[in-house]
PDB file of C-alpha atoms in Angstrom:
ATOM      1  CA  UNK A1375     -75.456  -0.573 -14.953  1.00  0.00           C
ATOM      2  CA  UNK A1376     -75.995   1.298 -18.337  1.00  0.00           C
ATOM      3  CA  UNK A1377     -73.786   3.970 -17.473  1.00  0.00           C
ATOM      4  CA  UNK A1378     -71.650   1.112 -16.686  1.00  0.00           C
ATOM      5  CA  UNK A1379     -71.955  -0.628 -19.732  1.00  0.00           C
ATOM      6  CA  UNK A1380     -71.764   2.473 -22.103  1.00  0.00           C
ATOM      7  CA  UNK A1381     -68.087   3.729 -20.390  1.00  0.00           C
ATOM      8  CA  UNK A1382     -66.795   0.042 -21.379  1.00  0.00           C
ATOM      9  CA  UNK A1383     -67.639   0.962 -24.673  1.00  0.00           C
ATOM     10  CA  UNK A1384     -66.386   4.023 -25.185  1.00  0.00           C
ATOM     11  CA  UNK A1385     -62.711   4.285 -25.537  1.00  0.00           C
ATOM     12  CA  UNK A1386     -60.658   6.648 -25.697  1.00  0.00           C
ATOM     13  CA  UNK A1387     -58.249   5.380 -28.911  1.00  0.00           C
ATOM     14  CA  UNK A1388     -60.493   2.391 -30.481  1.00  0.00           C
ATOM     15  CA  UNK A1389     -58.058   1.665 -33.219  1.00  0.00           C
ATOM     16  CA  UNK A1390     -55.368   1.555 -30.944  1.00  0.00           C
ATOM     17  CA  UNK A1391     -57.571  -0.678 -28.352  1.00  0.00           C
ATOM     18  CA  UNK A1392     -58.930  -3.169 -31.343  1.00  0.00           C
ATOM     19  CA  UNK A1393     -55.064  -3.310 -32.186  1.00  0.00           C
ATOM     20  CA  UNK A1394     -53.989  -4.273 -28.525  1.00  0.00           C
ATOM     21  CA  UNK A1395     -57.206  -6.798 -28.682  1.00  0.00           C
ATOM     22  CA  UNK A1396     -56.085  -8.414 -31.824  1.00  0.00           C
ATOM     23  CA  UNK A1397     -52.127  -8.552 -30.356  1.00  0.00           C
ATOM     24  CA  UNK A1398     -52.933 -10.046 -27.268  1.00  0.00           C
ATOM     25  CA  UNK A1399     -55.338 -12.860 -28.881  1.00  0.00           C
ATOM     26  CA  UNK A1400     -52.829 -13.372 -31.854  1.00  0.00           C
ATOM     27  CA  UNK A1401     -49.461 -14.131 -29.103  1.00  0.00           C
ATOM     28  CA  UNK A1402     -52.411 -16.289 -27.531  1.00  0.00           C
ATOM     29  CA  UNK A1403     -52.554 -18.370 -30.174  1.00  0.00           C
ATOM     30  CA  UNK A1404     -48.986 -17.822 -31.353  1.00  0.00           C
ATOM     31  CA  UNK A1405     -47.430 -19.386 -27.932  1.00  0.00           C
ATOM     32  CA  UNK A1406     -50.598 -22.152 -28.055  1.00  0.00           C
ATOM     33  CA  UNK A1407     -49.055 -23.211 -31.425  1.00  0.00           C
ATOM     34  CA  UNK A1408     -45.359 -23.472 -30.146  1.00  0.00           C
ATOM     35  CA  UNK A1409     -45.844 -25.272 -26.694  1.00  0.00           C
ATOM     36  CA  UNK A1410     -48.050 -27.978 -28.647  1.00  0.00           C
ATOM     37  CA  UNK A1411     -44.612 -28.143 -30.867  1.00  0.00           C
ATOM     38  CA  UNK A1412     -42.539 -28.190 -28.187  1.00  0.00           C
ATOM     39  CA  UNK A1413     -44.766 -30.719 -26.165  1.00  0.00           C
ATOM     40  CA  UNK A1414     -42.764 -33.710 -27.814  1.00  0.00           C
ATOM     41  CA  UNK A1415     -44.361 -36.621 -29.729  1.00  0.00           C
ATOM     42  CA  UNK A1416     -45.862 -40.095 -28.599  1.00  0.00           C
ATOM     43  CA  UNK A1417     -45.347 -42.194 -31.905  1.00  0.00           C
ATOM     44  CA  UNK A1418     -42.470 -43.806 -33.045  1.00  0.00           C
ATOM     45  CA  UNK A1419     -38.904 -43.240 -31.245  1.00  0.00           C
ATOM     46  CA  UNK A1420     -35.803 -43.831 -32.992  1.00  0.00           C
ATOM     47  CA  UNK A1421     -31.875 -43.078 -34.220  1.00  0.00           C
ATOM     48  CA  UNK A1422     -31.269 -40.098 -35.999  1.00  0.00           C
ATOM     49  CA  UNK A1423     -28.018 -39.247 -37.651  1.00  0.00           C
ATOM     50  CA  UNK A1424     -26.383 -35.609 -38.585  1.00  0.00           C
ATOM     51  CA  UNK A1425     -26.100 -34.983 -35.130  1.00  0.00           C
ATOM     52  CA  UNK A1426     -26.382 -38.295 -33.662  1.00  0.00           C
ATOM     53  CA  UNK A1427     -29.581 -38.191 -31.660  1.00  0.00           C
ATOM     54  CA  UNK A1428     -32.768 -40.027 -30.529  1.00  0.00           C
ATOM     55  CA  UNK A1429     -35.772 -38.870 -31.927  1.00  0.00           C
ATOM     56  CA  UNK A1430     -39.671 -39.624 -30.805  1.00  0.00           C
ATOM     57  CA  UNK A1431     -42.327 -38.359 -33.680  1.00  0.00           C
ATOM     58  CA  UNK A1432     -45.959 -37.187 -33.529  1.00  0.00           C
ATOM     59  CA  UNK A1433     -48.274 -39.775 -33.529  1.00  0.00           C
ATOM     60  CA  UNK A1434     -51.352 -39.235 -36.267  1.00  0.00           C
ATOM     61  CA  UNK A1435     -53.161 -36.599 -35.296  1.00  0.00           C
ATOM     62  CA  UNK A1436     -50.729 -34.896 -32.575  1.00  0.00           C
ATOM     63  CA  UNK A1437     -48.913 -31.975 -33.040  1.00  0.00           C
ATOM     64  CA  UNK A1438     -45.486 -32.179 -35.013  1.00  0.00           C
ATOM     65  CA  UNK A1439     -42.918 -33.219 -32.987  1.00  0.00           C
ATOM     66  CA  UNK A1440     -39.958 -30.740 -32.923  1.00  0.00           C
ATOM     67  CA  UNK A1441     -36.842 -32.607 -33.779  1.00  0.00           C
ATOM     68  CA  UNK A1442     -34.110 -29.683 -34.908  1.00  0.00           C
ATOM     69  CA  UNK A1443     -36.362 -26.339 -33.967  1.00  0.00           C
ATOM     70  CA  UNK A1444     -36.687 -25.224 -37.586  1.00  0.00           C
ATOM     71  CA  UNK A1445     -40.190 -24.987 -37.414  1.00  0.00           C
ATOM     72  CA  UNK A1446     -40.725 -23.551 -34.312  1.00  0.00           C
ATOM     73  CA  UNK A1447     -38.339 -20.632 -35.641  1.00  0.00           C
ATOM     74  CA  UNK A1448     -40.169 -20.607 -38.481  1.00  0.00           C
ATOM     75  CA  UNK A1449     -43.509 -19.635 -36.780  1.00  0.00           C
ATOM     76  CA  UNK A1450     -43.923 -15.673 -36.734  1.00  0.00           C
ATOM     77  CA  UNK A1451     -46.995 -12.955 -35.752  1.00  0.00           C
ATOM     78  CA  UNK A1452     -47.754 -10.005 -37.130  1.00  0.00           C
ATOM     79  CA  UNK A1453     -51.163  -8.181 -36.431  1.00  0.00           C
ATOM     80  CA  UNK A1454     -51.679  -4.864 -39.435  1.00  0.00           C
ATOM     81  CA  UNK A1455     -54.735  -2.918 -40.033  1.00  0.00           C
ATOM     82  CA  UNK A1456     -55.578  -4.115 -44.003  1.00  0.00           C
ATOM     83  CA  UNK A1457     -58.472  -2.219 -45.731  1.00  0.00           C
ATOM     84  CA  UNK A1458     -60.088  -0.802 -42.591  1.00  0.00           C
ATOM     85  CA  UNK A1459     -59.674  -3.915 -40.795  1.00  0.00           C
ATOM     86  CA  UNK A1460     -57.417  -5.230 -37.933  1.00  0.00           C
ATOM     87  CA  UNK A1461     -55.855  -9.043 -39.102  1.00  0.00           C
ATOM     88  CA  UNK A1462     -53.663 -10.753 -36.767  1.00  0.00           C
ATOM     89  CA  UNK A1463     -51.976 -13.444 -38.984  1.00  0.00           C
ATOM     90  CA  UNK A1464     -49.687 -16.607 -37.349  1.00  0.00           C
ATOM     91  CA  UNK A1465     -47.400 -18.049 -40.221  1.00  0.00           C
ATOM     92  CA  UNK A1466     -45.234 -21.597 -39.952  1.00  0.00           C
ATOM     93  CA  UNK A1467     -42.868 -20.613 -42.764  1.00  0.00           C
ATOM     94  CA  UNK A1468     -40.939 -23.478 -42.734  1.00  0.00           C
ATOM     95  CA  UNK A1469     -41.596 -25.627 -46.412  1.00  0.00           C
ATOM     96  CA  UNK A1470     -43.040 -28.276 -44.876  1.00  0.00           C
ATOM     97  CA  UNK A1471     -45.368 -26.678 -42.533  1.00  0.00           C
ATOM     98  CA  UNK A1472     -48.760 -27.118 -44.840  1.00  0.00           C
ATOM     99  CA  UNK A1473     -48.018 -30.427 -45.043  1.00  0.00           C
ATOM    100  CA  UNK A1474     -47.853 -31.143 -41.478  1.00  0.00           C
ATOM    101  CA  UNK A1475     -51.061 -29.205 -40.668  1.00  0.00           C
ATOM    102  CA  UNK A1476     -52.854 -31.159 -43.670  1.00  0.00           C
ATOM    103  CA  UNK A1477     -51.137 -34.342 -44.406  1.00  0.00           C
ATOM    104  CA  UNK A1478     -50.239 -35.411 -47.840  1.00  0.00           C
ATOM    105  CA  UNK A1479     -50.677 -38.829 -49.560  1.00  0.00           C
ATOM    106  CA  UNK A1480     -48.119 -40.447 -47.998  1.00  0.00           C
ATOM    107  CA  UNK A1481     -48.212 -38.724 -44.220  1.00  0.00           C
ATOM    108  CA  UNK A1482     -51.050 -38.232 -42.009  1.00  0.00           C
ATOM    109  CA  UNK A1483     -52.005 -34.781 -41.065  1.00  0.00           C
ATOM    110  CA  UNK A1484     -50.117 -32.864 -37.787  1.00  0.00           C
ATOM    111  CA  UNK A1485     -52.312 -30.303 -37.162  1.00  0.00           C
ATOM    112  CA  UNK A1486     -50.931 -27.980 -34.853  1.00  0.00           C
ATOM    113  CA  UNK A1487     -52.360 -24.222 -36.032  1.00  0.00           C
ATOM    114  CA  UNK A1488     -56.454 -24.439 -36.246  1.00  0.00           C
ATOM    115  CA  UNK A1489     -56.223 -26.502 -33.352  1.00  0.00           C
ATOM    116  CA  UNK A1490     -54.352 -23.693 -31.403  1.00  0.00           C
ATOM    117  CA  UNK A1491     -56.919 -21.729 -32.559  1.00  0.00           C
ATOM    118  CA  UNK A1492     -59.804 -23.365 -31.291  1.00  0.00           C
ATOM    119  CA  UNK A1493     -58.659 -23.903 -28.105  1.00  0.00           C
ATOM    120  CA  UNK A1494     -58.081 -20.488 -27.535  1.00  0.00           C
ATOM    121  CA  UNK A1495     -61.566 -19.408 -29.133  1.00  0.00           C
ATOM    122  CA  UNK A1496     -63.054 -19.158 -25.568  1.00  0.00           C
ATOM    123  CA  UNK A1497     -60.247 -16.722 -24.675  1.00  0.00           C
ATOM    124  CA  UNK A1498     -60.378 -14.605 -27.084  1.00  0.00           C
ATOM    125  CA  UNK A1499     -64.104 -14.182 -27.149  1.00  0.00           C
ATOM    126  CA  UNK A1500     -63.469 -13.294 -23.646  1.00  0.00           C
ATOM    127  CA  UNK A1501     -60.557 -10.262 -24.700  1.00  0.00           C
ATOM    128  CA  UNK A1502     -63.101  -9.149 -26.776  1.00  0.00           C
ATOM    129  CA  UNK A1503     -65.812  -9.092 -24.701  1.00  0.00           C
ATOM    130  CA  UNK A1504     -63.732  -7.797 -21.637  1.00  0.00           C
ATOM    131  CA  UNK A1505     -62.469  -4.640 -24.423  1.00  0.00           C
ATOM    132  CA  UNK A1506     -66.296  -3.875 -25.176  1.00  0.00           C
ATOM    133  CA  UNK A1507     -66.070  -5.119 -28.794  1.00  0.00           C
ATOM    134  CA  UNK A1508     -68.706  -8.114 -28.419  1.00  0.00           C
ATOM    135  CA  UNK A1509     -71.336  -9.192 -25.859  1.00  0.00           C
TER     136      UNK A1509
END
């Protein structure tokens, strides 16, 4: 079992390995983050104009609601090794995207990244644990 146990943890290429760890739980998150987008909204439904089309929003505390796809496009990966570290980073570039995620005065907060994250915090303990990084 220690012999066991000792050939998880030694790999061949860590760096590389840690970087394959950090990629796979990043695009976990990543694709987390766009289905709750794409999952549609339970609030209000009505007209919208510039195309013609019918529209139903997020409710408070849902997800955003995609209506034209710009921020689904907008949300991007990348995973770098920064100052002897690995960081996988997910970004919503669109403008609006912060205020989604944490309201404003006049709308209530959309969250749809930290959530992503947390529900995928199980899983990615797991890639972790499965790589030999954690126990």
């Amino acid at each position: 079992a220690f012999q066991n146990k000792l050939k998880k943890r030694i790999v061949e290429n860590p760096e590389k390995e840690l970087l394959n760890l950090v990629q796979r739980s990043t695009s976990l998150v990543e694709e987390t983050v766009l289905d709750s987008i794409r999952s549609g909204g339970t609030g209000i439904t009505y007209q919208k104009y510039n195309p013609r089309r019918e529209h139903t929003a997020s409710a408070q505390g849902e997800p955003p609601a995609t209506d034209t796809g710009f921020l689904i496009n907008s949300v991007t990966s990348t995973v770098k090794k920064d100052k002897g570290e690995v960081v996988g980073q997910i970004i919503a570039s669109a403008p609006y995207a912060k205020f989604l995620e944490f309201g404003t005065s006049n709308i209530l907060p959309r969250p749809f990244m930290q959530p992503a994250l947390e529900r995928n915090r199980p899983k990615i303990k797991r890639i972790f644990k499965e790589g030999g990084y954690v126990d």
